[in-house]
């Protein structure tokens, strides 16, 4: 059954109105008919079974049949702070991270970041990234649509880390502290910020600054991971800790 994220402003107590690209998907891709059922979500945890009632070229209306209980979100809200990687790696990180339950994504620039985004490129990238996250969330039947923050500097990221229950920085030279100790101190409902560097990793100065800001350096195991793999490792570890 197809799932669609609906803007809360288009959701009433008994029906939802669907516009934009989702209309094209319902009408032209799925070739849906009045009476068929879909799942709709407001992107903030509320989901419902709905029956298509009106199908028009630019608008679809579905009547709410019943609310759906959803237990597909990670008990701990994990935000992936990702150093901007080269090429299309960020798209893969967003897609797979969403499938694995990431709550939000925080792109940032650091000393070894090669990618530079001006205002025009940033706007286009964010639009593209949001579409990828939306499609991945629908595919994996998420009830929460992960948020993608606008790219920030490393210093701004350190300041933002204060807003989380815990924050860690993945560092390949860390040999003692692993994720287990951090996850053991968290409980359902807590939030975790995970800093992952770009292809060249973090400089020693950046790690020191992060530690001075209260961010704990951790290892992602004895093997050196690519930047696009590290977040998947962390999210899998969180799932194992709290869901298995």
PDB file of C-alpha atoms in Angstrom:
ATOM      1  CA  UNK A   1       0.000   0.000   0.000  1.00  0.00           C
ATOM      2  CA  UNK A   2       1.398   3.386  -1.007  1.00  0.00           C
ATOM      3  CA  UNK A   3       2.301   5.917   1.685  1.00  0.00           C
ATOM      4  CA  UNK A   4       2.278   9.694   1.246  1.00  0.00           C
ATOM      5  CA  UNK A   5       3.405  12.547   3.486  1.00  0.00           C
ATOM      6  CA  UNK A   6       0.793  15.281   3.685  1.00  0.00           C
ATOM      7  CA  UNK A   7       1.391  18.837   4.857  1.00  0.00           C
ATOM      8  CA  UNK A   8      -0.477  19.277   8.180  1.00  0.00           C
ATOM      9  CA  UNK A   9      -2.257  22.317   6.733  1.00  0.00           C
ATOM     10  CA  UNK A  10      -3.962  20.005   4.211  1.00  0.00           C
ATOM     11  CA  UNK A  11      -5.070  17.520   6.854  1.00  0.00           C
ATOM     12  CA  UNK A  12      -8.461  17.871   8.566  1.00  0.00           C
ATOM     13  CA  UNK A  13     -10.023  15.502  11.083  1.00  0.00           C
ATOM     14  CA  UNK A  14     -11.801  13.466   8.400  1.00  0.00           C
ATOM     15  CA  UNK A  15      -9.911  13.966   5.122  1.00  0.00           C
ATOM     16  CA  UNK A  16      -6.657  15.048   3.481  1.00  0.00           C
ATOM     17  CA  UNK A  17      -6.004  16.982   0.294  1.00  0.00           C
ATOM     18  CA  UNK A  18      -3.012  15.929  -1.788  1.00  0.00           C
ATOM     19  CA  UNK A  19      -1.287  18.253  -4.271  1.00  0.00           C
ATOM     20  CA  UNK A  20       2.052  18.537  -6.069  1.00  0.00           C
ATOM     21  CA  UNK A  21       4.193  15.620  -7.222  1.00  0.00           C
ATOM     22  CA  UNK A  22       2.204  13.075  -5.212  1.00  0.00           C
ATOM     23  CA  UNK A  23      -0.835  13.726  -7.424  1.00  0.00           C
ATOM     24  CA  UNK A  24       1.210  12.764 -10.475  1.00  0.00           C
ATOM     25  CA  UNK A  25       2.329   9.593  -8.697  1.00  0.00           C
ATOM     26  CA  UNK A  26      -1.223   8.622  -7.709  1.00  0.00           C
ATOM     27  CA  UNK A  27      -2.819   9.474 -11.055  1.00  0.00           C
ATOM     28  CA  UNK A  28      -0.172   8.630 -13.646  1.00  0.00           C
ATOM     29  CA  UNK A  29       2.247   6.206 -11.996  1.00  0.00           C
ATOM     30  CA  UNK A  30      -0.038   4.125  -9.789  1.00  0.00           C
ATOM     31  CA  UNK A  31      -3.142   4.787 -11.937  1.00  0.00           C
ATOM     32  CA  UNK A  32      -5.199   4.689  -8.768  1.00  0.00           C
ATOM     33  CA  UNK A  33      -8.990   4.798  -8.790  1.00  0.00           C
ATOM     34  CA  UNK A  34     -11.595   6.228  -6.449  1.00  0.00           C
ATOM     35  CA  UNK A  35     -12.203   3.777  -3.623  1.00  0.00           C
ATOM     36  CA  UNK A  36      -8.622   2.507  -3.374  1.00  0.00           C
ATOM     37  CA  UNK A  37      -6.823   2.923  -0.061  1.00  0.00           C
ATOM     38  CA  UNK A  38      -3.525   4.602   0.773  1.00  0.00           C
ATOM     39  CA  UNK A  39      -1.622   5.473   3.942  1.00  0.00           C
ATOM     40  CA  UNK A  40      -1.083   9.128   4.768  1.00  0.00           C
ATOM     41  CA  UNK A  41       1.191  10.697   7.371  1.00  0.00           C
ATOM     42  CA  UNK A  42       1.721  14.245   8.596  1.00  0.00           C
ATOM     43  CA  UNK A  43       5.494  13.667   8.905  1.00  0.00           C
ATOM     44  CA  UNK A  44       5.412  14.209  12.651  1.00  0.00           C
ATOM     45  CA  UNK A  45       4.283  10.761  13.781  1.00  0.00           C
ATOM     46  CA  UNK A  46       0.578  10.706  12.888  1.00  0.00           C
ATOM     47  CA  UNK A  47      -0.515   8.206  10.237  1.00  0.00           C
ATOM     48  CA  UNK A  48      -3.863   6.998   8.963  1.00  0.00           C
ATOM     49  CA  UNK A  49      -5.505   4.701   6.459  1.00  0.00           C
ATOM     50  CA  UNK A  50      -7.379   6.763   3.858  1.00  0.00           C
ATOM     51  CA  UNK A  51      -9.687   6.012   0.928  1.00  0.00           C
ATOM     52  CA  UNK A  52      -9.402   7.966  -2.319  1.00  0.00           C
ATOM     53  CA  UNK A  53     -12.580  10.008  -2.856  1.00  0.00           C
ATOM     54  CA  UNK A  54     -11.667  12.636  -5.486  1.00  0.00           C
ATOM     55  CA  UNK A  55      -9.064  12.234  -8.205  1.00  0.00           C
ATOM     56  CA  UNK A  56      -8.372  15.246 -10.400  1.00  0.00           C
ATOM     57  CA  UNK A  57      -5.363  16.184 -12.580  1.00  0.00           C
ATOM     58  CA  UNK A  58      -3.926  18.521  -9.935  1.00  0.00           C
ATOM     59  CA  UNK A  59      -5.711  17.495  -6.747  1.00  0.00           C
ATOM     60  CA  UNK A  60      -6.580  14.321  -4.876  1.00  0.00           C
ATOM     61  CA  UNK A  61      -8.822  14.074  -1.814  1.00  0.00           C
ATOM     62  CA  UNK A  62      -8.792  11.055   0.477  1.00  0.00           C
ATOM     63  CA  UNK A  63     -11.200  10.353   3.330  1.00  0.00           C
ATOM     64  CA  UNK A  64      -9.692   9.139   6.611  1.00  0.00           C
ATOM     65  CA  UNK A  65     -10.793   5.569   7.367  1.00  0.00           C
ATOM     66  CA  UNK A  66      -8.925   4.967  10.629  1.00  0.00           C
ATOM     67  CA  UNK A  67      -5.810   6.125  12.466  1.00  0.00           C
ATOM     68  CA  UNK A  68      -2.795   3.824  12.417  1.00  0.00           C
ATOM     69  CA  UNK A  69      -0.494   3.146  15.336  1.00  0.00           C
ATOM     70  CA  UNK A  70       3.137   3.418  14.275  1.00  0.00           C
ATOM     71  CA  UNK A  71       6.167   1.976  16.049  1.00  0.00           C
ATOM     72  CA  UNK A  72       8.688   2.373  13.237  1.00  0.00           C
ATOM     73  CA  UNK A  73      10.778   5.196  14.733  1.00  0.00           C
ATOM     74  CA  UNK A  74      14.006   4.709  16.665  1.00  0.00           C
ATOM     75  CA  UNK A  75      13.392   5.193  20.406  1.00  0.00           C
ATOM     76  CA  UNK A  76      16.361   7.596  20.500  1.00  0.00           C
ATOM     77  CA  UNK A  77      16.231  10.548  18.103  1.00  0.00           C
ATOM     78  CA  UNK A  78      19.499  10.405  16.156  1.00  0.00           C
ATOM     79  CA  UNK A  79      20.666  13.424  14.172  1.00  0.00           C
ATOM     80  CA  UNK A  80      23.467  12.743  11.695  1.00  0.00           C
ATOM     81  CA  UNK A  81      25.830  15.707  11.375  1.00  0.00           C
ATOM     82  CA  UNK A  82      27.587  14.928   8.112  1.00  0.00           C
ATOM     83  CA  UNK A  83      30.671  16.671   6.776  1.00  0.00           C
ATOM     84  CA  UNK A  84      29.802  17.517   3.178  1.00  0.00           C
ATOM     85  CA  UNK A  85      31.220  14.732   0.968  1.00  0.00           C
ATOM     86  CA  UNK A  86      32.131  14.824  -2.712  1.00  0.00           C
ATOM     87  CA  UNK A  87      29.891  13.782  -5.595  1.00  0.00           C
ATOM     88  CA  UNK A  88      26.519  12.238  -4.882  1.00  0.00           C
ATOM     89  CA  UNK A  89      27.565  10.530  -1.638  1.00  0.00           C
ATOM     90  CA  UNK A  90      25.314  12.818   0.411  1.00  0.00           C
ATOM     91  CA  UNK A  91      22.278  11.541  -1.461  1.00  0.00           C
ATOM     92  CA  UNK A  92      23.174   7.951  -0.559  1.00  0.00           C
ATOM     93  CA  UNK A  93      23.763   8.952   3.078  1.00  0.00           C
ATOM     94  CA  UNK A  94      20.353  10.633   3.255  1.00  0.00           C
ATOM     95  CA  UNK A  95      18.525   7.765   1.596  1.00  0.00           C
ATOM     96  CA  UNK A  96      20.024   4.958   3.657  1.00  0.00           C
ATOM     97  CA  UNK A  97      20.080   7.006   6.842  1.00  0.00           C
ATOM     98  CA  UNK A  98      16.362   7.659   6.473  1.00  0.00           C
ATOM     99  CA  UNK A  99      15.687   3.968   5.907  1.00  0.00           C
ATOM    100  CA  UNK A 100      17.643   3.154   9.079  1.00  0.00           C
ATOM    101  CA  UNK A 101      15.685   5.644  11.191  1.00  0.00           C
ATOM    102  CA  UNK A 102      17.637   8.921  11.372  1.00  0.00           C
ATOM    103  CA  UNK A 103      15.568  11.712  12.922  1.00  0.00           C
ATOM    104  CA  UNK A 104      17.381  14.584  11.166  1.00  0.00           C
ATOM    105  CA  UNK A 105      20.458  15.455   9.102  1.00  0.00           C
ATOM    106  CA  UNK A 106      22.877  18.325   9.764  1.00  0.00           C
ATOM    107  CA  UNK A 107      25.308  18.980   6.856  1.00  0.00           C
ATOM    108  CA  UNK A 108      28.385  21.014   7.776  1.00  0.00           C
ATOM    109  CA  UNK A 109      31.721  22.248   6.450  1.00  0.00           C
ATOM    110  CA  UNK A 110      35.009  21.600   8.211  1.00  0.00           C
ATOM    111  CA  UNK A 111      38.748  21.999   7.590  1.00  0.00           C
ATOM    112  CA  UNK A 112      38.960  19.070   5.179  1.00  0.00           C
ATOM    113  CA  UNK A 113      35.689  19.665   3.349  1.00  0.00           C
ATOM    114  CA  UNK A 114      36.287  20.008  -0.376  1.00  0.00           C
ATOM    115  CA  UNK A 115      32.722  20.743  -1.455  1.00  0.00           C
ATOM    116  CA  UNK A 116      31.747  24.419  -1.428  1.00  0.00           C
ATOM    117  CA  UNK A 117      28.115  25.465  -1.783  1.00  0.00           C
ATOM    118  CA  UNK A 118      27.049  28.996  -2.663  1.00  0.00           C
ATOM    119  CA  UNK A 119      23.527  30.208  -1.876  1.00  0.00           C
ATOM    120  CA  UNK A 120      22.127  29.136  -5.259  1.00  0.00           C
ATOM    121  CA  UNK A 121      23.679  25.665  -5.147  1.00  0.00           C
ATOM    122  CA  UNK A 122      22.637  25.224  -1.516  1.00  0.00           C
ATOM    123  CA  UNK A 123      18.973  25.917  -2.277  1.00  0.00           C
ATOM    124  CA  UNK A 124      18.955  23.423  -5.153  1.00  0.00           C
ATOM    125  CA  UNK A 125      20.789  20.810  -3.087  1.00  0.00           C
ATOM    126  CA  UNK A 126      18.357  21.143  -0.185  1.00  0.00           C
ATOM    127  CA  UNK A 127      15.395  20.751  -2.516  1.00  0.00           C
ATOM    128  CA  UNK A 128      16.948  17.631  -4.056  1.00  0.00           C
ATOM    129  CA  UNK A 129      17.901  16.209  -0.658  1.00  0.00           C
ATOM    130  CA  UNK A 130      14.413  16.781   0.771  1.00  0.00           C
ATOM    131  CA  UNK A 131      12.885  14.875  -2.133  1.00  0.00           C
ATOM    132  CA  UNK A 132      15.267  11.937  -1.566  1.00  0.00           C
ATOM    133  CA  UNK A 133      14.455  11.832   2.154  1.00  0.00           C
ATOM    134  CA  UNK A 134      10.712  11.994   1.485  1.00  0.00           C
ATOM    135  CA  UNK A 135      10.840   9.101  -0.978  1.00  0.00           C
ATOM    136  CA  UNK A 136      13.019   7.020   1.366  1.00  0.00           C
ATOM    137  CA  UNK A 137      10.692   7.711   4.304  1.00  0.00           C
ATOM    138  CA  UNK A 138       7.674   6.633   2.244  1.00  0.00           C
ATOM    139  CA  UNK A 139       9.444   3.491   1.035  1.00  0.00           C
ATOM    140  CA  UNK A 140      10.435   2.479   4.574  1.00  0.00           C
ATOM    141  CA  UNK A 141       6.992   3.345   5.995  1.00  0.00           C
ATOM    142  CA  UNK A 142       8.285   6.009   8.348  1.00  0.00           C
ATOM    143  CA  UNK A 143       5.728   8.106  10.235  1.00  0.00           C
ATOM    144  CA  UNK A 144       8.281  10.880  10.803  1.00  0.00           C
ATOM    145  CA  UNK A 145       9.784  12.796   7.899  1.00  0.00           C
ATOM    146  CA  UNK A 146      13.436  13.529   8.793  1.00  0.00           C
ATOM    147  CA  UNK A 147      14.430  17.172   8.726  1.00  0.00           C
ATOM    148  CA  UNK A 148      17.437  18.402   6.753  1.00  0.00           C
ATOM    149  CA  UNK A 149      19.051  21.508   8.200  1.00  0.00           C
ATOM    150  CA  UNK A 150      20.823  24.035   6.014  1.00  0.00           C
ATOM    151  CA  UNK A 151      24.611  23.471   5.927  1.00  0.00           C
ATOM    152  CA  UNK A 152      26.528  25.220   8.717  1.00  0.00           C
ATOM    153  CA  UNK A 153      30.120  25.770   9.799  1.00  0.00           C
ATOM    154  CA  UNK A 154      31.896  23.426  12.203  1.00  0.00           C
ATOM    155  CA  UNK A 155      31.832  26.115  14.885  1.00  0.00           C
ATOM    156  CA  UNK A 156      28.059  26.576  14.524  1.00  0.00           C
ATOM    157  CA  UNK A 157      27.651  22.828  14.806  1.00  0.00           C
ATOM    158  CA  UNK A 158      29.559  22.771  18.095  1.00  0.00           C
ATOM    159  CA  UNK A 159      27.192  25.386  19.511  1.00  0.00           C
ATOM    160  CA  UNK A 160      24.137  23.429  18.309  1.00  0.00           C
ATOM    161  CA  UNK A 161      25.424  20.272  20.040  1.00  0.00           C
ATOM    162  CA  UNK A 162      24.325  21.709  23.400  1.00  0.00           C
ATOM    163  CA  UNK A 163      20.699  21.068  22.435  1.00  0.00           C
ATOM    164  CA  UNK A 164      21.081  17.261  22.487  1.00  0.00           C
ATOM    165  CA  UNK A 165      21.068  14.757  25.316  1.00  0.00           C
ATOM    166  CA  UNK A 166      24.448  13.496  24.110  1.00  0.00           C
ATOM    167  CA  UNK A 167      26.819  14.229  21.240  1.00  0.00           C
ATOM    168  CA  UNK A 168      29.681  12.186  19.805  1.00  0.00           C
ATOM    169  CA  UNK A 169      32.321  12.693  17.151  1.00  0.00           C
ATOM    170  CA  UNK A 170      33.504   9.704  15.120  1.00  0.00           C
ATOM    171  CA  UNK A 171      37.311   9.693  15.208  1.00  0.00           C
ATOM    172  CA  UNK A 172      39.491   7.033  13.627  1.00  0.00           C
ATOM    173  CA  UNK A 173      42.294   7.567  16.158  1.00  0.00           C
ATOM    174  CA  UNK A 174      40.058   6.924  19.136  1.00  0.00           C
ATOM    175  CA  UNK A 175      40.941   3.496  20.548  1.00  0.00           C
ATOM    176  CA  UNK A 176      39.181   3.279  23.906  1.00  0.00           C
ATOM    177  CA  UNK A 177      35.714   4.812  23.759  1.00  0.00           C
ATOM    178  CA  UNK A 178      33.069   3.095  21.659  1.00  0.00           C
ATOM    179  CA  UNK A 179      29.384   3.729  21.058  1.00  0.00           C
ATOM    180  CA  UNK A 180      28.348   1.142  23.645  1.00  0.00           C
ATOM    181  CA  UNK A 181      29.238   3.378  26.572  1.00  0.00           C
ATOM    182  CA  UNK A 182      27.340   6.324  25.118  1.00  0.00           C
ATOM    183  CA  UNK A 183      24.243   4.360  24.137  1.00  0.00           C
ATOM    184  CA  UNK A 184      24.151   2.693  27.546  1.00  0.00           C
ATOM    185  CA  UNK A 185      23.585   6.094  29.111  1.00  0.00           C
ATOM    186  CA  UNK A 186      20.635   6.986  26.883  1.00  0.00           C
ATOM    187  CA  UNK A 187      16.951   6.184  27.316  1.00  0.00           C
ATOM    188  CA  UNK A 188      13.961   6.224  24.938  1.00  0.00           C
ATOM    189  CA  UNK A 189      13.046   9.810  24.174  1.00  0.00           C
ATOM    190  CA  UNK A 190      16.629  11.085  24.404  1.00  0.00           C
ATOM    191  CA  UNK A 191      18.453  12.716  21.498  1.00  0.00           C
ATOM    192  CA  UNK A 192      21.893  11.950  20.075  1.00  0.00           C
ATOM    193  CA  UNK A 193      24.004  14.070  17.724  1.00  0.00           C
ATOM    194  CA  UNK A 194      26.656  12.187  15.733  1.00  0.00           C
ATOM    195  CA  UNK A 195      29.440  14.138  14.002  1.00  0.00           C
ATOM    196  CA  UNK A 196      30.944  12.416  10.967  1.00  0.00           C
ATOM    197  CA  UNK A 197      33.741  14.006   8.994  1.00  0.00           C
ATOM    198  CA  UNK A 198      34.134  14.302   5.206  1.00  0.00           C
ATOM    199  CA  UNK A 199      36.458  12.049   3.201  1.00  0.00           C
ATOM    200  CA  UNK A 200      39.571  13.353   4.972  1.00  0.00           C
ATOM    201  CA  UNK A 201      38.067  13.006   8.436  1.00  0.00           C
ATOM    202  CA  UNK A 202      38.559  15.529  11.230  1.00  0.00           C
ATOM    203  CA  UNK A 203      41.776  17.330  12.106  1.00  0.00           C
ATOM    204  CA  UNK A 204      43.193  16.851  15.593  1.00  0.00           C
ATOM    205  CA  UNK A 205      42.363  20.482  16.358  1.00  0.00           C
ATOM    206  CA  UNK A 206      38.714  19.924  15.435  1.00  0.00           C
ATOM    207  CA  UNK A 207      38.522  16.872  17.670  1.00  0.00           C
ATOM    208  CA  UNK A 208      40.003  18.854  20.565  1.00  0.00           C
ATOM    209  CA  UNK A 209      37.528  21.668  20.010  1.00  0.00           C
ATOM    210  CA  UNK A 210      34.655  19.188  19.905  1.00  0.00           C
ATOM    211  CA  UNK A 211      35.799  17.560  23.141  1.00  0.00           C
ATOM    212  CA  UNK A 212      36.107  20.988  24.788  1.00  0.00           C
ATOM    213  CA  UNK A 213      32.475  21.584  23.795  1.00  0.00           C
ATOM    214  CA  UNK A 214      31.426  18.421  25.630  1.00  0.00           C
ATOM    215  CA  UNK A 215      31.302  16.138  22.596  1.00  0.00           C
ATOM    216  CA  UNK A 216      32.680  12.670  23.229  1.00  0.00           C
ATOM    217  CA  UNK A 217      35.044  11.103  20.679  1.00  0.00           C
ATOM    218  CA  UNK A 218      34.176   7.515  19.781  1.00  0.00           C
ATOM    219  CA  UNK A 219      35.451   4.771  17.525  1.00  0.00           C
ATOM    220  CA  UNK A 220      33.274   3.067  14.947  1.00  0.00           C
ATOM    221  CA  UNK A 221      35.138  -0.196  15.317  1.00  0.00           C
ATOM    222  CA  UNK A 222      38.598  -1.474  14.386  1.00  0.00           C
ATOM    223  CA  UNK A 223      38.076  -0.939  10.661  1.00  0.00           C
ATOM    224  CA  UNK A 224      38.363   2.442   8.937  1.00  0.00           C
ATOM    225  CA  UNK A 225      34.986   3.303   7.417  1.00  0.00           C
ATOM    226  CA  UNK A 226      34.189   5.542   4.479  1.00  0.00           C
ATOM    227  CA  UNK A 227      32.357   8.751   5.299  1.00  0.00           C
ATOM    228  CA  UNK A 228      29.191   7.395   3.666  1.00  0.00           C
ATOM    229  CA  UNK A 229      29.339   4.200   5.746  1.00  0.00           C
ATOM    230  CA  UNK A 230      29.919   5.606   9.230  1.00  0.00           C
ATOM    231  CA  UNK A 231      26.399   6.924   9.775  1.00  0.00           C
ATOM    232  CA  UNK A 232      24.912   3.584   8.766  1.00  0.00           C
ATOM    233  CA  UNK A 233      27.124   1.891  11.358  1.00  0.00           C
ATOM    234  CA  UNK A 234      25.914   4.246  14.076  1.00  0.00           C
ATOM    235  CA  UNK A 235      22.227   3.935  13.192  1.00  0.00           C
ATOM    236  CA  UNK A 236      22.478   0.152  13.087  1.00  0.00           C
ATOM    237  CA  UNK A 237      24.125   0.167  16.516  1.00  0.00           C
ATOM    238  CA  UNK A 238      21.318   2.330  17.918  1.00  0.00           C
ATOM    239  CA  UNK A 239      18.710  -0.002  16.442  1.00  0.00           C
ATOM    240  CA  UNK A 240      20.432  -3.028  17.954  1.00  0.00           C
ATOM    241  CA  UNK A 241      20.713  -1.335  21.345  1.00  0.00           C
ATOM    242  CA  UNK A 242      17.092  -0.192  21.617  1.00  0.00           C
ATOM    243  CA  UNK A 243      14.995  -2.283  19.238  1.00  0.00           C
ATOM    244  CA  UNK A 244      16.376  -5.816  19.159  1.00  0.00           C
TER     245      UNK A 244
END
